[in-house]
PDB file of C-alpha atoms in Angstrom:
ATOM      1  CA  UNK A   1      81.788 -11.369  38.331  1.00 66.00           C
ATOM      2  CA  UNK A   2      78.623  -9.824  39.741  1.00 66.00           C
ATOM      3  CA  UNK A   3      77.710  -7.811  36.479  1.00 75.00           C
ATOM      4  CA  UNK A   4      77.794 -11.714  34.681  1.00 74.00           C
ATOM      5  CA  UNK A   5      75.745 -13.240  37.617  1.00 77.00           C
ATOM      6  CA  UNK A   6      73.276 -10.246  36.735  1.00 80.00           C
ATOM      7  CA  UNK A   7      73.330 -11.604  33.320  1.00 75.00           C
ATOM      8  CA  UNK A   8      72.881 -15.152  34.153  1.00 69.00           C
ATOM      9  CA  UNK A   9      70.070 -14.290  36.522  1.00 72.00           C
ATOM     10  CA  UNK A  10      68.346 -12.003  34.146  1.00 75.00           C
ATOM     11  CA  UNK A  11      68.875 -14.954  31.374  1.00 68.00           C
ATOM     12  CA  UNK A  12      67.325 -17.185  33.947  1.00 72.00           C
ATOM     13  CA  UNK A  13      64.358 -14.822  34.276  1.00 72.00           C
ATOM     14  CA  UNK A  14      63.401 -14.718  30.686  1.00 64.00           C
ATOM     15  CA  UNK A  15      64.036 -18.252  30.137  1.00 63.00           C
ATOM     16  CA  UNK A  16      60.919 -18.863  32.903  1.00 64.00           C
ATOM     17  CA  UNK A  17      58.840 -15.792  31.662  1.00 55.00           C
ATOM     18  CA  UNK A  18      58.774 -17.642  28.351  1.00 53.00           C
ATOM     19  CA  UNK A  19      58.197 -20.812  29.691  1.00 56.00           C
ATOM     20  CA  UNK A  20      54.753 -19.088  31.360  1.00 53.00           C
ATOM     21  CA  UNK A  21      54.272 -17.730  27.780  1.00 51.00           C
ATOM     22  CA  UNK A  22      54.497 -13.955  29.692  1.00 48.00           C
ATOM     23  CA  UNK A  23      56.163 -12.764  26.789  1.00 48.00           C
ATOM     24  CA  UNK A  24      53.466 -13.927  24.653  1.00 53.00           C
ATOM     25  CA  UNK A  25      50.633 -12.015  25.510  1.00 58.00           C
ATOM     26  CA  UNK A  26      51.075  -9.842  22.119  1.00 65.00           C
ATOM     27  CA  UNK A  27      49.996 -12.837  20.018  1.00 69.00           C
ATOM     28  CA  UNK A  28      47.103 -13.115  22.248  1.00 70.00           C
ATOM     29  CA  UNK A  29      46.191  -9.796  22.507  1.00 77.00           C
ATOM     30  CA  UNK A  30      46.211  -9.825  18.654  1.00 83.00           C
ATOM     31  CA  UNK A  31      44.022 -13.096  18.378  1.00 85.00           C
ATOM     32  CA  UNK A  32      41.903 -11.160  20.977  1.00 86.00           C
ATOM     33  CA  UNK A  33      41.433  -8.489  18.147  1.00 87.00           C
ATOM     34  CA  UNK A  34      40.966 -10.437  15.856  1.00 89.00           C
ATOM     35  CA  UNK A  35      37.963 -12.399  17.733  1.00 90.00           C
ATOM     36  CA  UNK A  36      36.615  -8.921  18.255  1.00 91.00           C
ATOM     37  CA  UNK A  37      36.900  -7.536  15.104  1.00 93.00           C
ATOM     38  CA  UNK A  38      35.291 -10.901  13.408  1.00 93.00           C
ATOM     39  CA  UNK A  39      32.340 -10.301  15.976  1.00 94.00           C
ATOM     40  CA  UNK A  40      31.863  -6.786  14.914  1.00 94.00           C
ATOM     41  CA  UNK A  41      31.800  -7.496  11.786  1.00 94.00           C
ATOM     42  CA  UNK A  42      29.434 -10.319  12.063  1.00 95.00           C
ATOM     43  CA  UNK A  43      27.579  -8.183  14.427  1.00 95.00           C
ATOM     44  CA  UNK A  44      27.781  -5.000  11.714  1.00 94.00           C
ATOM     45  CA  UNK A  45      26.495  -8.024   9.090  1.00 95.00           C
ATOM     46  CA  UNK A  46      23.454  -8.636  10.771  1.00 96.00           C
ATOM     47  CA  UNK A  47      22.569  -4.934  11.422  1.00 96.00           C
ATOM     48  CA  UNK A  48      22.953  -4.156   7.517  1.00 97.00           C
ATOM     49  CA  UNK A  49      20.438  -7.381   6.846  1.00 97.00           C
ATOM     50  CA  UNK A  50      18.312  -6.687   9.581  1.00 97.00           C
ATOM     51  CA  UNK A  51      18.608  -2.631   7.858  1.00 97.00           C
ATOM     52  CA  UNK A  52      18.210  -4.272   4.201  1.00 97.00           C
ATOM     53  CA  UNK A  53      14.926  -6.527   5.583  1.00 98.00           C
ATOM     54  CA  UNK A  54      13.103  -3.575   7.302  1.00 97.00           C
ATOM     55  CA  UNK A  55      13.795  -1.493   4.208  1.00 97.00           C
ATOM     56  CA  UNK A  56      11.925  -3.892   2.279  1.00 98.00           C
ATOM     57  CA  UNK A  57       9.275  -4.350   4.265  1.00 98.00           C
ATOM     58  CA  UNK A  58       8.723  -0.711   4.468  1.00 98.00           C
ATOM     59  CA  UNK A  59       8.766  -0.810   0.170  1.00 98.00           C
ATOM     60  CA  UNK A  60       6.550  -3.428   0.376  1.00 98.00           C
ATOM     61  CA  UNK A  61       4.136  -2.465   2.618  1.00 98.00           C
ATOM     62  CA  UNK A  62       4.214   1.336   1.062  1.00 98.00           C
ATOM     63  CA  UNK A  63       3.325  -0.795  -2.738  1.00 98.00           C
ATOM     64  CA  UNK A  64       0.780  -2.829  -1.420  1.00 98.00           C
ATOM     65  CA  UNK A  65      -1.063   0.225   0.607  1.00 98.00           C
ATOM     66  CA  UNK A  66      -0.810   2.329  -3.055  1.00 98.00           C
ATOM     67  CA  UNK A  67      -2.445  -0.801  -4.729  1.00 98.00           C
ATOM     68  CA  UNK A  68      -5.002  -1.045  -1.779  1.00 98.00           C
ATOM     69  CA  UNK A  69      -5.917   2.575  -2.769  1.00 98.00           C
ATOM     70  CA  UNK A  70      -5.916   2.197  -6.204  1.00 98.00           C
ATOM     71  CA  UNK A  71      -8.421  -0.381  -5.668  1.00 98.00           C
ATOM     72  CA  UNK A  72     -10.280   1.742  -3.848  1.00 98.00           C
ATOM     73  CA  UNK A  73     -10.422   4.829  -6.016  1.00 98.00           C
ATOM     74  CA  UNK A  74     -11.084   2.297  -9.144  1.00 98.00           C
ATOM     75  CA  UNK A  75     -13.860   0.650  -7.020  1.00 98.00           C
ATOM     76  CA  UNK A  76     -15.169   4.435  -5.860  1.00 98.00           C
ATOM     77  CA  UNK A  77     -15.310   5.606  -9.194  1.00 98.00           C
ATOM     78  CA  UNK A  78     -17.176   2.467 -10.700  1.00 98.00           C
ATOM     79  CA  UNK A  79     -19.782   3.229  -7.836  1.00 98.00           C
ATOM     80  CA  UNK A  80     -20.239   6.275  -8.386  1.00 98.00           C
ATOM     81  CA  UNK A  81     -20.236   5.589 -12.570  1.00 98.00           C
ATOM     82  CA  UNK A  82     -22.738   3.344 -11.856  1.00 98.00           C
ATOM     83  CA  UNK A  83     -24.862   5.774  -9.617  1.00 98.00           C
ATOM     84  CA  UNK A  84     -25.268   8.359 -12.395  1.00 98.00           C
ATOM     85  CA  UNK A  85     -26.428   5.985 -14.994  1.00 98.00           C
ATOM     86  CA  UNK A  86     -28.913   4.418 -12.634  1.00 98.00           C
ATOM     87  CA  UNK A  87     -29.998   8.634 -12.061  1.00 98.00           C
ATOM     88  CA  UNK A  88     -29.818   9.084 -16.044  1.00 98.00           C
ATOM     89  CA  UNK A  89     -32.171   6.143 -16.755  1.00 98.00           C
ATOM     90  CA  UNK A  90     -34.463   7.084 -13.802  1.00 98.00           C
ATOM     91  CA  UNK A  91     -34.778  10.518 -15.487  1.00 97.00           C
ATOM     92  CA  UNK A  92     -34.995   9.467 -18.623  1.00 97.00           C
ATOM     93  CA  UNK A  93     -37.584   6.917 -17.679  1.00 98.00           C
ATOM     94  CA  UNK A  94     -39.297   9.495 -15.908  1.00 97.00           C
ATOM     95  CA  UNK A  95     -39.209  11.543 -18.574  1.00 97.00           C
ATOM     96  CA  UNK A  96     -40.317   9.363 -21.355  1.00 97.00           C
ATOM     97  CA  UNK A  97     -43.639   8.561 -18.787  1.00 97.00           C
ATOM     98  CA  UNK A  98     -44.392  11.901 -18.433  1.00 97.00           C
ATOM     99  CA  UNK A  99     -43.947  12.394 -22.209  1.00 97.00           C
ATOM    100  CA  UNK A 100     -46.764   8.970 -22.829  1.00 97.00           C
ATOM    101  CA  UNK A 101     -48.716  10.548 -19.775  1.00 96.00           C
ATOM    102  CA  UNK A 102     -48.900  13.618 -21.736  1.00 97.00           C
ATOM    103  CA  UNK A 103     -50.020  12.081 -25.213  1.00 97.00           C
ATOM    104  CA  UNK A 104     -52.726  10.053 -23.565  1.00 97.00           C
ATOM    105  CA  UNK A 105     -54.184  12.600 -22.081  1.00 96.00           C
ATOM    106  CA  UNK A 106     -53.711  15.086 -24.907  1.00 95.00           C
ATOM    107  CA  UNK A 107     -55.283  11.884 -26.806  1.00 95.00           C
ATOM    108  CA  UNK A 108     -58.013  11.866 -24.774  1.00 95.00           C
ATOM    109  CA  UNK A 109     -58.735  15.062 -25.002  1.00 94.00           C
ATOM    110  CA  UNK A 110     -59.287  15.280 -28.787  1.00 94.00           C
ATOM    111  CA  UNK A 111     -61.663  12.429 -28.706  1.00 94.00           C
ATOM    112  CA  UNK A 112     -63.812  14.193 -26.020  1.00 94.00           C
ATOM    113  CA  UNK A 113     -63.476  17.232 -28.163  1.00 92.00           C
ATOM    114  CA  UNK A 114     -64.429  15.064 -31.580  1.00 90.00           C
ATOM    115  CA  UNK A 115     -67.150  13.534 -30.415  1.00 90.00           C
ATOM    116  CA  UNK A 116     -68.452  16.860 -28.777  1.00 90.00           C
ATOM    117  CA  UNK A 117     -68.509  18.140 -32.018  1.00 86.00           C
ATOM    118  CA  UNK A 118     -70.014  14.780 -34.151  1.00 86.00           C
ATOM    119  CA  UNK A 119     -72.897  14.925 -31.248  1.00 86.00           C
ATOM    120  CA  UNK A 120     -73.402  19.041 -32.435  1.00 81.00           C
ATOM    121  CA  UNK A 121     -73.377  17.995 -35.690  1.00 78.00           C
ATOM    122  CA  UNK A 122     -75.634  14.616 -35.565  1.00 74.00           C
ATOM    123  CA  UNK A 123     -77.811  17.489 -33.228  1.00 77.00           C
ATOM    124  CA  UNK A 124     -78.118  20.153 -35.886  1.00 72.00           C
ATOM    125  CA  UNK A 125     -78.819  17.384 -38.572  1.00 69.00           C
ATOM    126  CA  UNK A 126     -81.291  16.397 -36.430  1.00 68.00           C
ATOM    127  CA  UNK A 127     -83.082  19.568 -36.179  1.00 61.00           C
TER     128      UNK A 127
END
């Protein structure tokens, strides 16, 4: 008689720990998980995007600072390009002066000399 009044009471017992929903806890403890799981994967989402955004930023920024300095270079080597040709003309301007310089004076020179000698010679006819 006592072992069944045992039973009964322990019958009672469950009956009210399921009525609190004690015996339920593994359900909740599995939503539980699966709240936290769904967060860290949400959570693990947004690192990877945040990861994927800086990644192309970084691309990005690394293209656009090679096009800024092939810009450069380009623009570098038309000024310079146009540096020697502005030297080459000079030069060659300088050099074509000298060369007119030259023949003027050389010019010059021979009519001083001709009429040196046509005054001689209108001199000697002369006498």
């Amino acid at each position: 008689m006592l072992h069944l009044q045992t039973i009964l009471l322990q019958l009672q017992n469950l009956q009210t720990l399921r009525s609190f929903s004690l015996l339920q806890p593994p359900r909740l403890q599995r939503q539980q998980h699966l709240q936290e799981n769904q967060q860290q994967l949400q959570q693990k989402s947004r690192q990877q995007h945040l990861q994927k955004n800086r990644q192309q930023l970084l691309q990005k920024n690394r293209q656009q600072l090679l096009q800024k300095n092939r810009q450069q270079h380009q623009q570098k080597n038309r000024q310079q390009l146009l540096q020697k040709n502005r030297q080459q003309h000079q030069q060659k301007n300088r050099q074509q002066l000298q060369q007119t310089l030259q023949m003027q004076h050389l010019q010059k020179n021979q009519q001083q000399h001709l009429k040196h000698l046509q005054s001689k010679v209108v001199w000697r006819v002369k006498t």
